[in-house]
PDB file of C-alpha atoms (C1' of nucleotides) in Angstrom:
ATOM      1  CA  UNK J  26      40.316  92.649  17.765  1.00  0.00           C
ATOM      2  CA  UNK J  27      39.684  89.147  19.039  1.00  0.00           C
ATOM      3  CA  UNK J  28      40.610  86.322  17.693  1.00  0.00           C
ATOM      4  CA  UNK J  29      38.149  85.106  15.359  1.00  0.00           C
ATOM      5  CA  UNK J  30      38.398  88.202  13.512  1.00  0.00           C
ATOM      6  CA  UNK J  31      41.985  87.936  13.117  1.00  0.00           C
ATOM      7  CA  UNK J  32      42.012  84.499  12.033  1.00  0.00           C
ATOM      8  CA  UNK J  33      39.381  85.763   9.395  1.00  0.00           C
ATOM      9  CA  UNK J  34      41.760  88.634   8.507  1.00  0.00           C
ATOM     10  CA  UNK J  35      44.458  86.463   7.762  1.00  0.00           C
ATOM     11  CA  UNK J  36      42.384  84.061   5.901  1.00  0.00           C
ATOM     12  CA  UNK J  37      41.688  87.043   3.357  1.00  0.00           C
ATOM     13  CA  UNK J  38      45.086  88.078   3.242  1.00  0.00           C
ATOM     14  CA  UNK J  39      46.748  86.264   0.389  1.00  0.00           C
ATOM     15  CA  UNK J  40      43.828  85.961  -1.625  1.00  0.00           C
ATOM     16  CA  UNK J  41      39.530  86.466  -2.253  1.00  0.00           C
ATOM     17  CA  UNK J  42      37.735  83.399  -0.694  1.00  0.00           C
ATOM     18  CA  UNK J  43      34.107  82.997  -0.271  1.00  0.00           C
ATOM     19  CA  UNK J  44      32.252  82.654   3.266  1.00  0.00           C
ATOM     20  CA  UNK J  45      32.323  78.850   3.037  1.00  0.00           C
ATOM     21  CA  UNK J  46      35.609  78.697   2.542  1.00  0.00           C
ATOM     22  CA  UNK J  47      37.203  81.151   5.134  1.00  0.00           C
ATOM     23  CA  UNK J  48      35.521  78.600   7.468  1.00  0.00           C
ATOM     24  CA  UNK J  49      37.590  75.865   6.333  1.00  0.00           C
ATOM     25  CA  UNK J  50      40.388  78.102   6.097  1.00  0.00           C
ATOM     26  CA  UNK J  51      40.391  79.447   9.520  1.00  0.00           C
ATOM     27  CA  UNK J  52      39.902  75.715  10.712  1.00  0.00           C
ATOM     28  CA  UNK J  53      43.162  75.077   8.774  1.00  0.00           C
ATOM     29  CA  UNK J  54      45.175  77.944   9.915  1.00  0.00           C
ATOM     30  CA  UNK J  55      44.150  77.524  13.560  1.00  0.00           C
ATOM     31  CA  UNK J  56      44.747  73.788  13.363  1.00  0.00           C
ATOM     32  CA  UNK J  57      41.273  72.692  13.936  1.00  0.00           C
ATOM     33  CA  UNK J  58      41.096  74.873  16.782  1.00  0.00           C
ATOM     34  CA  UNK J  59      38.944  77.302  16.132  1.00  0.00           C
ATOM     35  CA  UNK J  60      35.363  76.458  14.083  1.00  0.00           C
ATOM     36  CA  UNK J  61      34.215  79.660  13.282  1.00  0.00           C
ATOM     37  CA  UNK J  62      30.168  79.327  13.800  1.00  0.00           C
ATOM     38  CA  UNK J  63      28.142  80.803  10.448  1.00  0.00           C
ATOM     39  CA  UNK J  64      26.808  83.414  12.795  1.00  0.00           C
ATOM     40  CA  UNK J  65      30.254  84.430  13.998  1.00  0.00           C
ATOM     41  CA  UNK J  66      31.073  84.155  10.190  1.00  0.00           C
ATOM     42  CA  UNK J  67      28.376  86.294   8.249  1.00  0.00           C
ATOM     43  CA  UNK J  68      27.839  88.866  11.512  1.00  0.00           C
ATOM     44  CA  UNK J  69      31.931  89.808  11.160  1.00  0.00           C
ATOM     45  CA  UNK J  70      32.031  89.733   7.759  1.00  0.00           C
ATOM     46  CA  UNK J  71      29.265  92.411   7.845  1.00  0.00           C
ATOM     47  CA  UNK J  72      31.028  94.378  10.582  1.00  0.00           C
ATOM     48  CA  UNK J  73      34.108  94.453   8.551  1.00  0.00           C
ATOM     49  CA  UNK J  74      32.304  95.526   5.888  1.00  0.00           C
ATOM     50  CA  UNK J  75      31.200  98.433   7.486  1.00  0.00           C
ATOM     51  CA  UNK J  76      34.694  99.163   8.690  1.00  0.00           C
ATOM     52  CA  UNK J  77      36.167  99.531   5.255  1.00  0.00           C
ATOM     53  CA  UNK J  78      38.008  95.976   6.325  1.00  0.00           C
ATOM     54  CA  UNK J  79      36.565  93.792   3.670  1.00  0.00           C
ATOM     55  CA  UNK J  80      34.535  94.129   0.223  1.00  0.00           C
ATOM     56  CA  UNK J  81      32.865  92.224  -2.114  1.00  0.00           C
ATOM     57  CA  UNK J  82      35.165  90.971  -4.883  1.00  0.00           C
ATOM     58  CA  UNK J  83      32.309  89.620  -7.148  1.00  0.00           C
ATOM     59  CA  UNK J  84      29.543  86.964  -6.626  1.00  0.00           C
ATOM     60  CA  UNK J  85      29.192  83.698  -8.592  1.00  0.00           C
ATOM     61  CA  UNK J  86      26.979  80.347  -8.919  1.00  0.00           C
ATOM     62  CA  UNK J  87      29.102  77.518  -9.120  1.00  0.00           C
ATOM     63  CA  UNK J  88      26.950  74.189  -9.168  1.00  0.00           C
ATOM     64  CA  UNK J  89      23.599  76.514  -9.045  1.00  0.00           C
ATOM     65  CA  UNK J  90      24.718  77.726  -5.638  1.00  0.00           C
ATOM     66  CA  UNK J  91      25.131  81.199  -5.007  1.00  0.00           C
ATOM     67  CA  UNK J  92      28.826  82.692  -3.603  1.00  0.00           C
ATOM     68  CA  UNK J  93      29.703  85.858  -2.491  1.00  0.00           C
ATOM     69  CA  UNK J  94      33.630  86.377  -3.007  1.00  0.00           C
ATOM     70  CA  UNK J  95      35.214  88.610  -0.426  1.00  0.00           C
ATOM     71  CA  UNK J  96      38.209  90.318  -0.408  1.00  0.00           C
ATOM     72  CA  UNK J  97      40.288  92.003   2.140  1.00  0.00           C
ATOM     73  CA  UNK J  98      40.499  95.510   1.509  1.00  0.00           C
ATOM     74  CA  UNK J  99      43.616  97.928   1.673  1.00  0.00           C
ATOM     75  CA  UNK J 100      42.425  99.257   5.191  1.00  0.00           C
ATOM     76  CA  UNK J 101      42.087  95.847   6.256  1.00  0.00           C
ATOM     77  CA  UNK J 102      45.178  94.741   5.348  1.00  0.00           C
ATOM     78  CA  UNK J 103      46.799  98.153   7.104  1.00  0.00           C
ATOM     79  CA  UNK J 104      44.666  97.006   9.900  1.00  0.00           C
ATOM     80  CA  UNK J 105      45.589  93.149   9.821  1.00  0.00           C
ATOM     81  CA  UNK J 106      49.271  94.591   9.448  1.00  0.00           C
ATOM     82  CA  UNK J 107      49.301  96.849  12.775  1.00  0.00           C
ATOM     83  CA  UNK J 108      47.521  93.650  15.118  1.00  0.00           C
ATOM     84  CA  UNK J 109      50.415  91.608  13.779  1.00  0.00           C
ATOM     85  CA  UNK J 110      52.725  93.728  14.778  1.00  0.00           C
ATOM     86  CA  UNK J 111      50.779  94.790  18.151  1.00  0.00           C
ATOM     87  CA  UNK J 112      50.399  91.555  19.241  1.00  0.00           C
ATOM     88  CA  UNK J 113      54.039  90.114  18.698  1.00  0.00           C
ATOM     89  CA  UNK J 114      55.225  93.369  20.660  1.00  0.00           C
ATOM     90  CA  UNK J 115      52.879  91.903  24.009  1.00  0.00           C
ATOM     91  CA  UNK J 116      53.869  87.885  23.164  1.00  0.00           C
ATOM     92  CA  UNK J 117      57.472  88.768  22.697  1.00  0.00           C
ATOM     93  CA  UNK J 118      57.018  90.909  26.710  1.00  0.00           C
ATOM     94  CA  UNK J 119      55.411  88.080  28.348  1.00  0.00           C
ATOM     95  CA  UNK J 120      57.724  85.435  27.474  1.00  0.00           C
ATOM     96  CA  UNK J 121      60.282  87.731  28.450  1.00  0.00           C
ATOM     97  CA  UNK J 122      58.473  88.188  32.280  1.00  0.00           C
ATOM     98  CA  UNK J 123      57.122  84.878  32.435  1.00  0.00           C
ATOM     99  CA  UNK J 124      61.156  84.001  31.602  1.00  0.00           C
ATOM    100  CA  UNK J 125      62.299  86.398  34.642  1.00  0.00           C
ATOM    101  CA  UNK J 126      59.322  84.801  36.921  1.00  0.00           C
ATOM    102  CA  UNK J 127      60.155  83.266  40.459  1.00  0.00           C
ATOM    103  CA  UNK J 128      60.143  79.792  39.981  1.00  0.00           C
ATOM    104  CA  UNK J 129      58.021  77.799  42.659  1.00  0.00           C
ATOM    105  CA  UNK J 130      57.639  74.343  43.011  1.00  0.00           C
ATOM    106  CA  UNK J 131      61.063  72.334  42.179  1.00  0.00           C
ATOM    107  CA  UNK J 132      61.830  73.590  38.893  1.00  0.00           C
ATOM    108  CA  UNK J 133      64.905  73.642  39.266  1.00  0.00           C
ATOM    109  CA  UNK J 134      65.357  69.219  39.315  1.00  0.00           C
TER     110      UNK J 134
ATOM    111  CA  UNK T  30      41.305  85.760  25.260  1.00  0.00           C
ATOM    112  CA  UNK T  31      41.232  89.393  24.707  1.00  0.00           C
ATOM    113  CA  UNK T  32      43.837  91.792  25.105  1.00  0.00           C
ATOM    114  CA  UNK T  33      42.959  93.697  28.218  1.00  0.00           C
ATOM    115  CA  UNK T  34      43.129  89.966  29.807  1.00  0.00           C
ATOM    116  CA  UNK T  35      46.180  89.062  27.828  1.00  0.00           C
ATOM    117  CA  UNK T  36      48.285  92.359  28.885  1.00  0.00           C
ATOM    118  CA  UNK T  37      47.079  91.838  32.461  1.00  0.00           C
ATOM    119  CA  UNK T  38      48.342  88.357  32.914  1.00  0.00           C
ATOM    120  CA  UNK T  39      51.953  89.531  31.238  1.00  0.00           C
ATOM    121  CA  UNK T  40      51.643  92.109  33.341  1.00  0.00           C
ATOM    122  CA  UNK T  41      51.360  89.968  36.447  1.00  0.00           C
ATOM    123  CA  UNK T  42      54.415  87.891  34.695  1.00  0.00           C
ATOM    124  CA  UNK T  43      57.106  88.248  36.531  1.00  0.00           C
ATOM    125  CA  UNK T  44      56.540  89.423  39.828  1.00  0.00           C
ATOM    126  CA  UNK T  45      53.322  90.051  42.031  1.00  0.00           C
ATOM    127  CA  UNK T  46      51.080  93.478  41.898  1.00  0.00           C
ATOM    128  CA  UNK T  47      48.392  95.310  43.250  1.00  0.00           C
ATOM    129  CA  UNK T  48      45.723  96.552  40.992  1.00  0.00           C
ATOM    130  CA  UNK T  49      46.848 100.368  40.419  1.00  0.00           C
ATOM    131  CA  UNK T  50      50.030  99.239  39.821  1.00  0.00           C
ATOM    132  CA  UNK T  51      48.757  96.868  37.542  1.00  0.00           C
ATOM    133  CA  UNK T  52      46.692  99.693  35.468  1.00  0.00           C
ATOM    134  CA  UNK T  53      50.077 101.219  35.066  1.00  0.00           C
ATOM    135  CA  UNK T  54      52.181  98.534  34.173  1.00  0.00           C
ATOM    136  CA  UNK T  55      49.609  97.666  31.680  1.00  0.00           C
ATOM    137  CA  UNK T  56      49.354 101.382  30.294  1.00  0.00           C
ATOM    138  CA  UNK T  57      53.374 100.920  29.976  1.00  0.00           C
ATOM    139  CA  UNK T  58      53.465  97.724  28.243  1.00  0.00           C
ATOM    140  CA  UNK T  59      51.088  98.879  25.563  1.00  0.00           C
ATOM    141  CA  UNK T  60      53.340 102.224  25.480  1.00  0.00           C
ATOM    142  CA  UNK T  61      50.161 104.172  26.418  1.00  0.00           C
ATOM    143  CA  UNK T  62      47.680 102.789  23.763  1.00  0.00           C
ATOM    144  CA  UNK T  63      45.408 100.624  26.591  1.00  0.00           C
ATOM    145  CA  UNK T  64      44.404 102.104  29.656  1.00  0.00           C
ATOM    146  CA  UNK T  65      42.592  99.616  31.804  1.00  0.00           C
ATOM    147  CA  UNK T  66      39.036 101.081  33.310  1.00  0.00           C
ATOM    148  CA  UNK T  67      38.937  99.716  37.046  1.00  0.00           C
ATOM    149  CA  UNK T  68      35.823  97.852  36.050  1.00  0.00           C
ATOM    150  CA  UNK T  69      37.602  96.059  33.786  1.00  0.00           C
ATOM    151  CA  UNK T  70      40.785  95.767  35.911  1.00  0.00           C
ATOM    152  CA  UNK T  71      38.906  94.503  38.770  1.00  0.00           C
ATOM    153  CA  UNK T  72      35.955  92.386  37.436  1.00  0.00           C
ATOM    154  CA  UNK T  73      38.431  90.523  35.137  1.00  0.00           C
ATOM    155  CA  UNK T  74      40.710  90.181  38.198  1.00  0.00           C
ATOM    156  CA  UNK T  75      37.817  88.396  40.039  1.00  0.00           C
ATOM    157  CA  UNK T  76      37.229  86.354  36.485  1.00  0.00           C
ATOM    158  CA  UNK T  77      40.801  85.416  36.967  1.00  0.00           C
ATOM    159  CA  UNK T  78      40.740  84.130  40.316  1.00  0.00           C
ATOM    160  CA  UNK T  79      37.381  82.251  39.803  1.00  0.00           C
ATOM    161  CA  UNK T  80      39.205  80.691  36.961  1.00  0.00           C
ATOM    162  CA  UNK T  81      42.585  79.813  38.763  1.00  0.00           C
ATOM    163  CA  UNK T  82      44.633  82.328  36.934  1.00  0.00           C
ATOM    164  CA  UNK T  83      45.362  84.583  39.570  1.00  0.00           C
ATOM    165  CA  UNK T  84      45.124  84.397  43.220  1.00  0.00           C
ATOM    166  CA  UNK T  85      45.531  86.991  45.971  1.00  0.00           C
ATOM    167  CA  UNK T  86      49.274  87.158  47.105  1.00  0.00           C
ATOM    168  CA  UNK T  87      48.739  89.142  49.951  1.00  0.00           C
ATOM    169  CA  UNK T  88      47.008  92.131  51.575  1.00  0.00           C
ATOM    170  CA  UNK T  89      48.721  94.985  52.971  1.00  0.00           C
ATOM    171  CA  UNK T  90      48.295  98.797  54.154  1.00  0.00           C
ATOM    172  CA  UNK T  91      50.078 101.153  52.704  1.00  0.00           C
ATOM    173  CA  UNK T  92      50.195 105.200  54.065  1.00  0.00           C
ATOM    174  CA  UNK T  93      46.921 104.547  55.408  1.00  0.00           C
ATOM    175  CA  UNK T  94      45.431 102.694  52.089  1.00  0.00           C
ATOM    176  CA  UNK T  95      44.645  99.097  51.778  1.00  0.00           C
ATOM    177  CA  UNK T  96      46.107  97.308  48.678  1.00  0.00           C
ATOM    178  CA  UNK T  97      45.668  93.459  47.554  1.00  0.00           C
ATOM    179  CA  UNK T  98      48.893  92.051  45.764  1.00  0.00           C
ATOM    180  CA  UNK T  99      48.056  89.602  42.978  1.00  0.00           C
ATOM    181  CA  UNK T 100      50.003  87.190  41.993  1.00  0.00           C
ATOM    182  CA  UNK T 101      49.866  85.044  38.646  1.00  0.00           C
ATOM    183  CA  UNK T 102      49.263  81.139  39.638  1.00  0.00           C
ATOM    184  CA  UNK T 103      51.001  78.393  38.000  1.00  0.00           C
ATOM    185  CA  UNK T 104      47.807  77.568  36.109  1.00  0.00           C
ATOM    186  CA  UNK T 105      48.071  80.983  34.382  1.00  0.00           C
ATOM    187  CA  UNK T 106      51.582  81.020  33.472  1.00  0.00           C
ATOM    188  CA  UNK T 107      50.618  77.745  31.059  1.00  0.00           C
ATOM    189  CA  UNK T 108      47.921  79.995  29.882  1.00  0.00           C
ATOM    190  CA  UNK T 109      49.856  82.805  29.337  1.00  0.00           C
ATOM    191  CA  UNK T 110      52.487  80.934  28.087  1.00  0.00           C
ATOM    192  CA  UNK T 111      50.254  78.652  25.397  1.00  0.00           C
ATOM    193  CA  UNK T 112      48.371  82.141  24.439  1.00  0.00           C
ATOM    194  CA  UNK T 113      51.676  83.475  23.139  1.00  0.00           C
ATOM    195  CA  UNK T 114      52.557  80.626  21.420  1.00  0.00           C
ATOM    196  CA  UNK T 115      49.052  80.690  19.679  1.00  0.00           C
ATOM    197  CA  UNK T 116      48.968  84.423  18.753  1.00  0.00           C
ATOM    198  CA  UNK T 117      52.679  84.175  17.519  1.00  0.00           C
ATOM    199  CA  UNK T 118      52.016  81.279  15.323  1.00  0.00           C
ATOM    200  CA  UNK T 119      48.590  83.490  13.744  1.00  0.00           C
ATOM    201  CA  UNK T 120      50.842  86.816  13.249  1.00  0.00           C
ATOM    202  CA  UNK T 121      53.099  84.992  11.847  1.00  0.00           C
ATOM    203  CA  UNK T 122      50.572  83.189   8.950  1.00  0.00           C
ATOM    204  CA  UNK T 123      48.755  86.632   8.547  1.00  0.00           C
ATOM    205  CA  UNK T 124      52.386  88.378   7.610  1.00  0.00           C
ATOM    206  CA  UNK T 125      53.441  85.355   5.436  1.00  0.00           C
ATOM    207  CA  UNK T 126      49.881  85.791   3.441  1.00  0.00           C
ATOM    208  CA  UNK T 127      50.356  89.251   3.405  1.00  0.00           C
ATOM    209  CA  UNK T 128      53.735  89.130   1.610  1.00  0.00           C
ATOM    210  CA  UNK T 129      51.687  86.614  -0.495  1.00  0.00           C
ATOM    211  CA  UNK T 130      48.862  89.493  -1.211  1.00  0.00           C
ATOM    212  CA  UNK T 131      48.837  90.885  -4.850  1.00  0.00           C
ATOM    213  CA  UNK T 132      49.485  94.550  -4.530  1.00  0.00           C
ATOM    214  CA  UNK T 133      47.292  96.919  -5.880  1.00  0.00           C
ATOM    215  CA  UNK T 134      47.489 100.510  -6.601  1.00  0.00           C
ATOM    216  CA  UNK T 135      51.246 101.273  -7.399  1.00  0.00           C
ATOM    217  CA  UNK T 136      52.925  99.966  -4.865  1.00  0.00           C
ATOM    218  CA  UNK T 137      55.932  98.964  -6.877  1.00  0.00           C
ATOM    219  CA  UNK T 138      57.328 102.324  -7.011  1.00  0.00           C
TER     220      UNK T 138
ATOM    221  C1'  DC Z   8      41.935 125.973  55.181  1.00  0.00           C
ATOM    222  C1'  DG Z   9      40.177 124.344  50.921  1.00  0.00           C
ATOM    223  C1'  DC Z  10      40.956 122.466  46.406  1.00  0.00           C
ATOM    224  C1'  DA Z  11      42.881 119.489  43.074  1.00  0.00           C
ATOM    225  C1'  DC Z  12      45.332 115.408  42.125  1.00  0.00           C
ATOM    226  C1'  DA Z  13      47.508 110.796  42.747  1.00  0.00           C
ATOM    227  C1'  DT Z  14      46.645 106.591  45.064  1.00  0.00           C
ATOM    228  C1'  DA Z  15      43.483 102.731  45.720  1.00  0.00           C
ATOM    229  C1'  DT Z  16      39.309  99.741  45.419  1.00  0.00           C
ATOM    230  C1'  DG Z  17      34.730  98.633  43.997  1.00  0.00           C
ATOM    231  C1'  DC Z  18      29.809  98.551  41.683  1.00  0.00           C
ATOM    232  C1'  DC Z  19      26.498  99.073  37.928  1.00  0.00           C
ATOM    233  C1'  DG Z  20      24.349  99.623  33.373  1.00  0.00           C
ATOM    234  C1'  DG Z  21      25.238  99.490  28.568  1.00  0.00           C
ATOM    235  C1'  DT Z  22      27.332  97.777  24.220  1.00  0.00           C
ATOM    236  C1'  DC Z  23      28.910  94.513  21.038  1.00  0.00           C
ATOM    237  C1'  DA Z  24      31.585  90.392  19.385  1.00  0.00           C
ATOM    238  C1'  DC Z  25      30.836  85.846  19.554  1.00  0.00           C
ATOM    239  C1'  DC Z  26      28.072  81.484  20.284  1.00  0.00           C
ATOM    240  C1'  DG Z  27      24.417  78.130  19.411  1.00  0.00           C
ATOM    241  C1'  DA Z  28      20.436  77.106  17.134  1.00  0.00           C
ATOM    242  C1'  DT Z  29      17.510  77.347  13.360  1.00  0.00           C
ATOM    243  C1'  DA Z  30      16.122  78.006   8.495  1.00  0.00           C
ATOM    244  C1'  DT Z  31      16.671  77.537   3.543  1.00  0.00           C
ATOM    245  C1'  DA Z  32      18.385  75.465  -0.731  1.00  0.00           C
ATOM    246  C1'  DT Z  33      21.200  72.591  -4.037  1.00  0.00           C
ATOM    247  C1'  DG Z  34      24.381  68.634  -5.441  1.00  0.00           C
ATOM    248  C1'  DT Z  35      26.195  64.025  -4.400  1.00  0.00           C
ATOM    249  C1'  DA Z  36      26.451  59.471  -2.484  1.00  0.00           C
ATOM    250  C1'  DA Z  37      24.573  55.404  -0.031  1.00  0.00           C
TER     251       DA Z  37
ATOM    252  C1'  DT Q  25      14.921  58.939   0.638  1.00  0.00           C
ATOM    253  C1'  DT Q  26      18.077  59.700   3.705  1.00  0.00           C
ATOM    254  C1'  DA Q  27      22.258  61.771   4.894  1.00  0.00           C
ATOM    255  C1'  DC Q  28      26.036  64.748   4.183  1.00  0.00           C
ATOM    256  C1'  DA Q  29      28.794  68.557   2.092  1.00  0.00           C
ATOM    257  C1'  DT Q  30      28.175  73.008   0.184  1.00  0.00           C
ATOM    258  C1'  DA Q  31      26.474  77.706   0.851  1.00  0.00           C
ATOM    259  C1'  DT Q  32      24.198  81.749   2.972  1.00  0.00           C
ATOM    260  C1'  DA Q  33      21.510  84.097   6.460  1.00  0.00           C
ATOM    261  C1'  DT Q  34      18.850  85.481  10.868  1.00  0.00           C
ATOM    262  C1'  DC Q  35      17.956  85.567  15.854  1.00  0.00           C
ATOM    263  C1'  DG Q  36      18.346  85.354  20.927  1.00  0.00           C
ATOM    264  C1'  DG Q  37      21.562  84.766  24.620  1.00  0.00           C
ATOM    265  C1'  DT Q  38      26.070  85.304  27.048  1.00  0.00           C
ATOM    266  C1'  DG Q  39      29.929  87.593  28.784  1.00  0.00           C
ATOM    267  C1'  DA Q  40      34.131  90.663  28.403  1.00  0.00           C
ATOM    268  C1'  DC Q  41      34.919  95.144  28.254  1.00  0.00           C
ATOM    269  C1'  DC Q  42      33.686 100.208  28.666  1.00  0.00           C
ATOM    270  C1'  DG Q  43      32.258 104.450  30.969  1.00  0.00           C
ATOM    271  C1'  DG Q  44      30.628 106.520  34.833  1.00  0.00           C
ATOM    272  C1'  DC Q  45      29.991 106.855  39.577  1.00  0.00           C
ATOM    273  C1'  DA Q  46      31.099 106.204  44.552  1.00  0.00           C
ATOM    274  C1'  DT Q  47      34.307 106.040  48.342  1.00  0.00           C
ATOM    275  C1'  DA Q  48      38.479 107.059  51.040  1.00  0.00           C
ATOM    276  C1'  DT Q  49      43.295 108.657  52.270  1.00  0.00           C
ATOM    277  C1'  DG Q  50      47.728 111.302  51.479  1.00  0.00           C
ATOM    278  C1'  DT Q  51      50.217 115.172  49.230  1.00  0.00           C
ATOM    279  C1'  DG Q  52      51.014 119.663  47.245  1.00  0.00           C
ATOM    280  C1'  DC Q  53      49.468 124.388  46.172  1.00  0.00           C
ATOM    281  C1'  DG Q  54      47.631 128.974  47.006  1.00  0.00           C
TER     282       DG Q  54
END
DNA sequence: CGCACATATGCCGGTCACCGATATATGTAA
DNA sequence: TTACATATATCGGTGACCGGCATATGTGCG
């Protein structure tokens, strides 16, 4: 799972949100670092469709434009749950090596 | 950065290797669930190196077989070391939503 | 002696997530 | 009427990773 599609993921997680707004959301949670494109956007929301990941809540107009409202589903959330957990395992190890790493150039001052 | 990259550089973390022991160490840290194919191993090694991640420690024969000992550069410790920070900080936000997440089906018994 | 297996490195073609661009359409503000 | 925010969608290209293959030596087994 890369990082885009976690970041989507989590944006899902605590509640529905349209594709519009998961953009603005995953801006937010990555602090502006990551801009998820619209093709990166609708292509994984498909994808995780697929999966079982994410559904369609319901789909609206608001201001005569059309929304779809997605939802992360129940596998996606087991899913979201396990990568958490996967990848705190790894950060947790390589701080732990990079802390035990031969220091080179004068550190130590 | 994905996490056949990530779990190589961690794995490179605290003290040089060459690239079998690196599919091991890898296979270890994961507790068995990723098992690096040598064409990823080695073409993402070469990415590395072109990138100033990694460079070539040393080369040396060993029982009649040829080995080249990586070693992470200082360049990819900050990586390394900024990645973790980054994927911490999105597991954490994904468990916090998911705490926030209305259950669904009965999970309050 | 021959076979399988661990050690060790490397190439090549395919797949797929992601990127960048483009298209379409409506509401709001200058 | 021009520009920008909102909102969704498609398409071609790139590149990391996968799976398979090739090559070569040392060790253990029958």
């Amino acid at each position: 799972m890369q990082e885009p599609t976690l970041l989507l993921l989590t944006a899902l997680a605590d509640e529905p949100r349209h594709g519009y707004a998961l953009m603005q959301e995953v801006a937010e949670i990555s602090n502006g670092r990551v801009r998820l494109r619209t093709g990166t956007l609708y292509g994984a929301l498909e994808r995780l469709q697929r999966e079982g990941m994410v559904r369609v809540e319901r789909e609206e107009v608001v201001d005569g434009r059309a929304r779809k409202v997605y939802a992360l589903a129940d596998q996606g959330a087991s899913a979201l749950a396990e990568e958490t957990a996967r990848i705190r395992a790894v950060a947790l190890e390589a701080e732990r090596r990079l802390a035990l790493r031969p220091r080179l150039k004068g550190v130590t001052a």
